[in-house]
Structure formats: structure tokens, C-alpha cells
Coordinates of C-alpha atoms in Angstrom, one line a residue:
K369 CA -9.0 -19.5 6.3
E370 CA -12.2 -20.6 4.6
T371 CA -10.4 -22.6 2.0
F372 CA -8.5 -24.5 4.8
D373 CA -11.7 -25.3 6.6
Q374 CA -13.3 -26.8 3.4
T375 CA -10.3 -28.7 1.9
R376 CA -9.1 -32.1 2.8
F377 CA -5.3 -32.7 1.8
R378 CA -3.8 -35.6 0.6
D379 CA -0.6 -37.1 2.3
N380 CA 1.7 -36.0 -0.6
Q381 CA 0.2 -32.3 -0.4
H382 CA 1.8 -29.3 1.5
V383 CA 0.7 -25.9 1.9
N384 CA 3.3 -23.0 2.7
H385 CA 1.1 -21.1 5.2
F386 CA -0.9 -22.1 8.4
G387 CA -4.4 -21.3 8.2
N388 CA -4.3 -18.3 10.5
H389 CA -0.6 -17.2 10.2
Y390 CA -1.9 -13.8 10.3
E391 CA -2.1 -13.6 14.1
L392 CA 1.7 -13.4 13.8
T393 CA 2.5 -11.8 10.3
R394 CA 0.0 -8.8 10.5
K395 CA 1.6 -6.3 12.4
D396 CA -1.2 -5.4 14.8
L397 CA -2.2 -8.8 15.5
M398 CA 1.5 -9.7 16.4
V399 CA 1.7 -6.8 18.8
K400 CA -1.4 -7.8 20.4
N401 CA -0.7 -11.4 20.7
L402 CA 2.9 -10.4 22.1
K403 CA 1.1 -8.1 24.6
R404 CA -1.2 -10.7 25.6
M405 CA 1.6 -13.3 26.2
K406 CA 3.4 -10.6 28.3
K407 CA 0.1 -10.0 30.5
A408 CA -0.4 -13.8 30.9
L409 CA 3.0 -14.3 32.1
E410 CA 2.7 -11.3 34.7
K411 CA -0.5 -12.7 35.7
E412 CA 1.1 -16.1 36.3
N413 CA 3.6 -14.3 38.6
K414 CA 6.6 -15.3 36.0
L415 CA 7.7 -11.8 36.1
E416 CA 11.5 -12.7 35.1
E417 CA 10.2 -14.2 31.8
A418 CA 7.5 -11.5 31.4
V419 CA 10.2 -8.7 31.5
K420 CA 12.0 -10.5 28.2
F421 CA 9.0 -9.6 26.3
D422 CA 10.4 -6.0 25.7
F423 CA 11.8 -6.4 22.3
F424 CA 9.1 -4.7 20.5
P425 CA 8.4 -0.9 20.7
A426 CA 5.4 0.8 22.4
T427 CA 2.7 0.5 19.8
F428 CA -0.9 1.6 19.4
S429 CA -3.3 0.5 16.9
L430 CA -5.3 3.6 15.4
P431 CA -8.2 4.6 15.7
A432 CA -9.0 2.2 18.2
D433 CA -6.2 3.1 20.9
W434 CA -6.2 6.9 19.8
T435 CA -6.5 8.1 23.4
M436 CA -4.0 5.9 24.9
F437 CA -1.7 6.9 22.1
E438 CA -2.4 10.6 22.6
M439 CA -1.7 10.0 26.2
E440 CA 1.5 8.4 25.8
F441 CA 2.5 10.9 23.2
K442 CA 2.3 13.6 25.9
R443 CA 4.3 11.7 28.2
S444 CA 7.1 11.6 25.8
P445 CA 7.0 15.3 24.0
N446 CA 10.5 14.8 22.3
Q447 CA 9.8 11.3 21.1
T448 CA 9.7 10.7 17.1
W449 CA 6.9 8.2 16.2
I450 CA 6.5 6.1 13.1
M451 CA 3.2 5.1 11.4
K452 CA 2.7 1.8 9.5
P453 CA -0.2 0.3 7.9
P454 CA -0.7 -3.2 9.5
A455 CA -1.0 -5.2 6.3
K456 CA 1.1 -3.6 3.9
A457 CA 4.7 -4.5 2.7
Q458 CA 7.7 -2.9 1.0
G459 CA 7.7 0.3 3.0
K460 CA 4.5 1.3 1.5
G461 CA 2.7 3.9 3.6
I462 CA 5.5 4.5 6.4
F463 CA 5.9 8.0 7.6
L464 CA 7.4 9.6 10.5
F465 CA 6.2 12.5 12.8
S466 CA 7.2 14.2 16.1
K467 CA 4.1 16.8 16.5
M468 CA 0.7 15.8 17.1
S469 CA -0.6 18.3 14.4
Q470 CA 1.4 16.0 11.7
V471 CA -1.3 13.6 11.9
A472 CA -4.2 16.0 13.1
D473 CA -6.0 15.3 9.7
W474 CA -6.1 11.8 10.0
R475 CA -7.7 12.2 13.6
K476 CA -10.1 14.9 12.8
D477 CA -11.8 13.9 9.6
P478 CA -10.9 10.4 8.8
K479 CA -13.6 9.9 6.1
F480 CA -12.2 11.8 3.1
N481 CA -14.0 11.5 0.0
E482 CA -12.1 10.7 -3.2
A483 CA -12.5 13.9 -4.7
R484 CA -11.4 15.9 -1.9
F485 CA -8.5 13.4 -1.3
R486 CA -7.3 14.1 -5.2
A487 CA -7.9 17.8 -5.3
G488 CA -6.2 18.6 -2.0
N489 CA -3.2 16.2 -2.3
N490 CA -1.2 16.8 -5.4
A491 CA 2.0 15.9 -3.5
P492 CA 3.4 12.4 -3.1
T493 CA 1.3 10.4 -0.5
A494 CA 2.7 8.0 2.0
A495 CA 2.2 5.1 0.0
A496 CA 3.8 6.8 -3.1
G497 CA 6.3 8.6 -1.0
A498 CA 7.6 5.5 0.2
L499 CA 9.4 5.4 -3.0
G500 CA 11.1 8.5 -2.3
A501 CA 11.3 11.2 0.3
I502 CA 8.0 11.9 1.8
A503 CA 6.5 15.5 0.9
S504 CA 5.5 15.8 4.6
P505 CA 4.1 13.9 7.5
T506 CA 0.7 15.8 7.3
T507 CA 0.3 14.7 3.5
A508 CA 1.0 11.1 4.5
A509 CA -1.4 11.4 7.4
T510 CA -4.1 12.7 5.0
A511 CA -3.4 9.8 2.5
A512 CA -3.2 7.3 5.5
A513 CA -6.9 8.0 6.1
M514 CA -8.0 6.7 2.6
N515 CA -8.3 2.9 2.1
D516 CA -7.0 1.8 -1.3
D517 CA -10.5 1.3 -2.8
G518 CA -11.2 5.0 -2.3
T519 CA -14.1 4.6 0.0
G520 CA -12.9 7.2 2.3
E521 CA -13.3 4.7 5.3
P522 CA -10.3 5.2 7.6
E523 CA -7.5 2.8 7.2
P524 CA -6.1 1.3 10.4
Y525 CA -2.7 2.5 11.2
L526 CA 0.0 1.4 13.9
A527 CA 1.8 4.3 15.6
Q528 CA 5.2 3.1 17.2
K529 CA 8.0 4.9 19.0
Y530 CA 10.5 5.2 16.7
T531 CA 13.9 3.5 17.6
E532 CA 16.1 6.6 17.6
N533 CA 19.3 5.1 18.5
P534 CA 19.8 2.1 16.0
L535 CA 23.1 0.3 15.7
L536 CA 25.1 2.0 12.6
V537 CA 27.4 0.5 10.3
G538 CA 29.4 3.2 8.3
G539 CA 27.0 5.7 9.5
K540 CA 24.0 3.9 8.0
K541 CA 21.0 2.2 9.4
F542 CA 20.3 -1.4 8.8
D543 CA 17.9 -4.2 9.7
M544 CA 18.3 -8.0 9.5
R545 CA 16.1 -10.4 7.4
I546 CA 16.4 -13.8 9.0
Y547 CA 14.5 -17.0 7.9
V548 CA 12.7 -19.1 10.1
L549 CA 10.8 -22.3 9.3
V550 CA 8.1 -23.6 11.2
T551 CA 6.6 -27.1 10.6
S552 CA 4.3 -27.5 13.6
Y553 CA 2.9 -25.7 16.3
S554 CA 1.7 -28.7 18.2
P555 CA 4.3 -29.4 19.2
L556 CA 6.1 -26.3 18.4
V557 CA 8.8 -27.2 15.8
V558 CA 11.4 -24.4 14.5
W559 CA 14.2 -24.4 12.2
L560 CA 16.7 -21.3 11.7
H561 CA 18.4 -20.8 8.5
R562 CA 22.1 -19.9 9.0
T563 CA 22.1 -17.7 5.9
A564 CA 20.5 -14.2 6.7
F565 CA 21.4 -11.0 5.6
C566 CA 21.4 -7.1 6.5
R567 CA 19.6 -4.5 4.4
F568 CA 21.2 -1.0 4.5
T569 CA 19.9 2.6 3.7
Q570 CA 21.8 4.5 1.2
N571 CA 22.0 7.5 3.0
R572 CA 23.8 8.1 6.4
F573 CA 21.4 8.3 9.6
S574 CA 20.3 11.3 11.2
M575 CA 17.4 12.5 13.0
A576 CA 17.5 15.9 11.6
N577 CA 15.4 15.1 8.7
I578 CA 12.5 12.7 9.5
D579 CA 11.0 13.0 5.9
D580 CA 13.7 11.0 4.0
T581 CA 12.9 7.5 3.6
F582 CA 16.2 6.7 2.1
V583 CA 17.6 7.5 5.6
H584 CA 15.0 5.7 7.7
V585 CA 13.4 3.0 5.9
T586 CA 15.6 0.0 4.9
N587 CA 13.3 -1.7 2.5
V588 CA 14.9 -2.9 -0.7
A589 CA 12.0 -1.7 -2.5
V590 CA 12.5 1.9 -1.2
Q591 CA 16.3 2.0 -1.3
K592 CA 16.3 0.7 -5.2
T593 CA 14.9 3.9 -6.2
N594 CA 17.7 5.9 -4.6
P595 CA 19.9 7.7 -7.2
K596 CA 23.0 6.2 -5.2
Y597 CA 21.7 2.8 -5.5
A598 CA 24.1 0.4 -7.3
A599 CA 22.2 -2.7 -8.9
Q600 CA 25.6 -4.4 -9.2
T601 CA 26.3 -4.7 -5.5
G602 CA 22.8 -3.9 -4.0
C603 CA 22.4 -2.7 -0.3
K604 CA 22.5 -5.9 1.4
W605 CA 25.5 -7.6 3.6
G606 CA 25.8 -11.3 4.8
V607 CA 24.9 -11.6 8.2
R608 CA 28.3 -13.3 8.9
N609 CA 30.1 -10.0 7.8
L610 CA 28.1 -8.4 10.5
R611 CA 29.0 -10.9 12.9
Q612 CA 32.6 -10.2 12.1
Y613 CA 32.2 -6.5 12.4
L614 CA 30.7 -6.8 15.8
Q615 CA 33.2 -9.2 17.0
S616 CA 36.1 -6.6 15.9
M617 CA 34.0 -3.9 17.8
V618 CA 32.8 -5.3 21.0
G619 CA 34.3 -8.9 21.2
E620 CA 32.9 -12.5 20.9
A621 CA 31.3 -12.8 24.0
A622 CA 29.1 -9.8 23.3
T623 CA 28.3 -10.8 19.8
N624 CA 27.3 -14.2 20.7
K625 CA 25.0 -12.9 23.3
C626 CA 23.5 -10.5 20.7
F627 CA 22.7 -13.4 18.5
G628 CA 21.5 -15.6 21.1
D629 CA 19.0 -13.0 22.3
I630 CA 17.7 -12.8 18.8
Q631 CA 17.0 -16.6 18.7
Q632 CA 15.3 -16.3 22.0
M633 CA 13.3 -13.4 20.8
I634 CA 12.1 -15.4 17.8
L635 CA 11.2 -18.4 19.9
R636 CA 9.2 -16.1 22.3
S637 CA 7.4 -14.5 19.4
L638 CA 6.4 -18.2 18.0
Q639 CA 5.6 -19.3 21.7
A640 CA 3.1 -16.3 21.9
V641 CA 1.0 -17.5 19.3
Q642 CA 1.3 -21.5 19.9
R643 CA -1.8 -22.0 21.3
I644 CA -3.9 -20.1 19.0
M645 CA -2.5 -21.3 15.7
M646 CA -4.3 -23.8 13.8
N647 CA -1.9 -26.6 13.3
D648 CA -2.0 -29.1 10.4
K649 CA 0.5 -31.6 9.4
H650 CA 0.2 -30.5 5.7
C651 CA 1.4 -26.9 6.7
A652 CA 5.0 -25.4 7.0
E653 CA 5.8 -21.7 6.7
I654 CA 8.8 -19.6 6.1
L655 CA 8.7 -16.6 8.0
G656 CA 10.8 -13.7 7.4
Y657 CA 12.0 -11.8 10.5
D658 CA 13.0 -8.0 10.2
I659 CA 15.0 -7.3 13.3
M660 CA 17.0 -4.1 14.1
L661 CA 19.8 -3.8 16.8
T662 CA 20.0 -0.8 19.0
N663 CA 23.6 0.8 19.5
D664 CA 23.8 -1.2 22.8
L665 CA 23.2 -4.4 20.9
K666 CA 19.4 -5.0 22.0
P667 CA 17.3 -6.7 19.1
I668 CA 14.1 -5.0 18.3
L669 CA 11.5 -7.0 16.3
I670 CA 10.3 -5.0 13.4
E671 CA 7.8 -7.6 11.9
I672 CA 7.4 -10.9 10.7
N673 CA 6.6 -11.6 7.0
A674 CA 4.5 -14.5 5.9
S675 CA 5.6 -14.0 2.2
P676 CA 9.2 -12.8 2.4
S677 CA 10.4 -11.6 -1.1
L678 CA 12.3 -14.3 -3.1
T679 CA 13.3 -11.4 -5.7
A680 CA 17.0 -11.5 -6.2
E681 CA 18.7 -8.4 -6.5
T682 CA 22.1 -9.8 -7.3
P683 CA 23.9 -12.9 -8.1
A684 CA 24.8 -13.6 -4.3
D685 CA 21.2 -13.0 -3.5
Y686 CA 20.1 -15.4 -6.0
H687 CA 22.4 -18.0 -4.6
L688 CA 21.2 -17.4 -0.8
K689 CA 17.4 -17.5 -1.8
F690 CA 17.6 -20.6 -4.1
N691 CA 19.7 -22.5 -1.6
M692 CA 17.2 -21.5 1.2
L693 CA 14.3 -22.7 -0.9
E694 CA 15.9 -26.0 -1.8
D695 CA 16.7 -26.6 1.9
F696 CA 13.1 -25.8 2.8
F697 CA 11.9 -28.6 0.4
N698 CA 14.5 -31.1 1.9
V699 CA 13.2 -30.2 5.3
I700 CA 9.4 -30.8 4.7
D701 CA 10.6 -34.0 2.8
L702 CA 7.8 -34.7 0.4
E703 CA 9.8 -37.8 -1.1
K704 CA 10.3 -39.3 2.3
R705 CA 14.0 -39.5 2.2
R706 CA 14.7 -38.5 5.9
T707 CA 14.8 -40.6 9.0
G708 CA 13.1 -37.6 11.0
D709 CA 16.0 -37.7 13.4
E710 CA 17.9 -34.8 11.5
V711 CA 18.9 -31.7 13.6
R712 CA 20.5 -30.3 10.4
V713 CA 19.1 -30.1 7.0
G714 CA 21.0 -27.9 4.5
G715 CA 21.3 -24.5 5.9
Y716 CA 18.6 -25.2 8.5
D717 CA 19.3 -26.1 12.0
L718 CA 16.4 -27.5 14.3
I719 CA 16.5 -25.2 17.5
W720 CA 13.1 -26.3 19.0
R721 CA 11.1 -29.1 19.1
G722 CA 8.9 -29.1 22.0
G723 CA 12.1 -27.7 23.8
P724 CA 15.8 -26.9 22.9
I725 CA 17.1 -29.3 20.6
G726 CA 20.0 -30.1 18.2
V727 CA 22.5 -27.1 18.4
S728 CA 20.4 -25.4 21.1
S729 CA 20.2 -28.4 23.3
N730 CA 23.1 -27.7 25.4
D731 CA 22.8 -24.1 25.3
P732 CA 19.1 -22.5 24.4
A733 CA 20.7 -19.3 23.7
Y734 CA 23.4 -20.5 21.3
C735 CA 22.7 -19.2 18.0
T736 CA 24.2 -20.6 14.6
I737 CA 23.4 -17.6 12.4

């Protein structure tokens, strides 16, 4: 942000982030802004629209919201929860728990000194355990109390209700990575890439063992360390394959509604931060939306990535990401070849420019993914 404030860009210069993108891409701030938007709509008596901001699970920022979290925990005694560091990626630091005692160390004594931390925790921590089965939620909670710099200051964490009823394909959990390009927040201009993919776990889903990250965490960085992982095929599936699968299971109408709901969720999340984003004509940003479906086809927003991974695991993965990046440069048009009226550039479809446009102009819920 400080660099943005002190830099004057030339007309031919572009930056691939907005100055305060973290309002959307940091997990805790994303939830805060979504909650704020929902409350604002309720205050304006727009209850029908406010109800639609139900696409993220109950979330508490710890330690700040500990009292509210504790109250909600007691109201849902059989609920499994997931703990996430708000500013880490690739599944690092994630663990599940179902008993308050499993995070008691985190609450009771957050300022663990480095010597005590090393002496008492020889088992894999949450950060290390994200690359395999976590030793125990208590060990992970102890690790969570430490910041990476070893100062012993408590690291903020998010506690979320874990989605226990995900849609499964072949008995395995998955999430979707969808690429969204924002070229302006004033007015809001959004492009949606037609090529997305699903990331699958290697092990079949079960709530019997909440310590196994190969069952519950879909991040490729985690799954590729599983002995079952096949580098030639990876653990991904094109989203068009998912569409075909859903159409065969629930029909075309239900499938179209599901993907339409996903598109509306994406737009609502961007509208929630539209007024607070620092807009700049020199900025454009590719956002990686991670979305999960419940078994009744309700989309759940997991997180939004400011720098989605461009690492290619397979030739098909390379082809997808190379084309997506090439399309990005064609959209921002540094060489001034476009007329500005295009609603489709490569794999990107213009879905919003101050309102529904392009493929969405006749039906705002229509989705080309």
C-alpha cells in the first residue's frame, strides 16, 4: 500500500494487484467485509438480498472473538470446527477439532516461548502437519500460538464451522478453483474465465478421522505428498467434467442453477468490498476463488487468493494456466488492440460492468463456466 501511495505509474504500466486487495484476499478481512455488507443490507431493510449472503460458514477471529466463539461452540456441541491462519496458503496451519480441550493450550497460554515450544512439541505441528496427517489438534493448537518469528506472540486464527456434508465424487471431497479478473472497482468490472478446475483429495471422505489432512484438505501442496498421488494425472478435474457429472446426477436445470449461484456469490463478494477498494486504472487483478459445494449443491466460499498458484502439475494444467495468463494480457490490452466493446476475450467473459453485461445481460444468473 505504501508503494502504491508513493508511485506514479505511466500510461503503459500495469500492476497485478489493487492497493488494498487484502480486504478481500485475507481470510479474516474477507469475512469481516461480508458480515458488514450483510448487516448494511439488513439495516436498509433489504432483507431478501441480505439473506443471500449465507455462502460462508460461521466464522470467528481469534483471539479477538473468543467469547463469541465459545458461546457458539457450546450451542453446537456436536459440530466439528476448522482452524485456519488468515494469511497463509497451501493448506499450512490448518487443523480440525471437535472438543474445546483440543484448543485449550492456544487459549490458556498463547505466549509460548521458543524453548518451551521446541522442547514440548516434537510431533509435527499444524504447519508441518499440513503436509501429512496432523499428529493431534492439541499439538496443532500449541503450534498455532507461535508466530513464525518465534517471538511467542499469539498468531491470529480463524475458527470456522466445518462443512460436514460436502458434495462427493467417487466418495472424495473436492473444491473448485475459479479464476476471476477484476479490472476496475469504480465502476465494478468483472471477467470470469470459462476454464476452471476441481481439486480432489486422495483419500475417501469420512468424519471418523478429523486428523487426516489427506481426507479433509484439498490443497495440491498437501495432496501431492500422499503416497497415493500420481504425478502423471495429478488430483485435478476440469470443471466441465464436473458439469457433465452433475447433469447426469441431478439434471441440467439444477446444474445450471448451481453454477449460476456460484457466479452470483462471486459478484456479491466483490460488491461487498467495492466501496473500500482503492481503484486505480493501472491495476487489474486475477483472483483465485476456492469454492466448495454441499451435497445439496449450495456453494460455500472457502477463500479468495490474491496470487493463485501458477505452478503446473500436469501438461493439461500447464495448458490451462498458460492460456488463462495469455487471456489476461489480452484483456488489459497493453498494446491497445481492443475496441473496448468486447464482452468475450479468449477464455474470459465479461459478466459485470456497473451491472450485468455480455452473457449475463439477459440472465444475471447465467454462468459460462
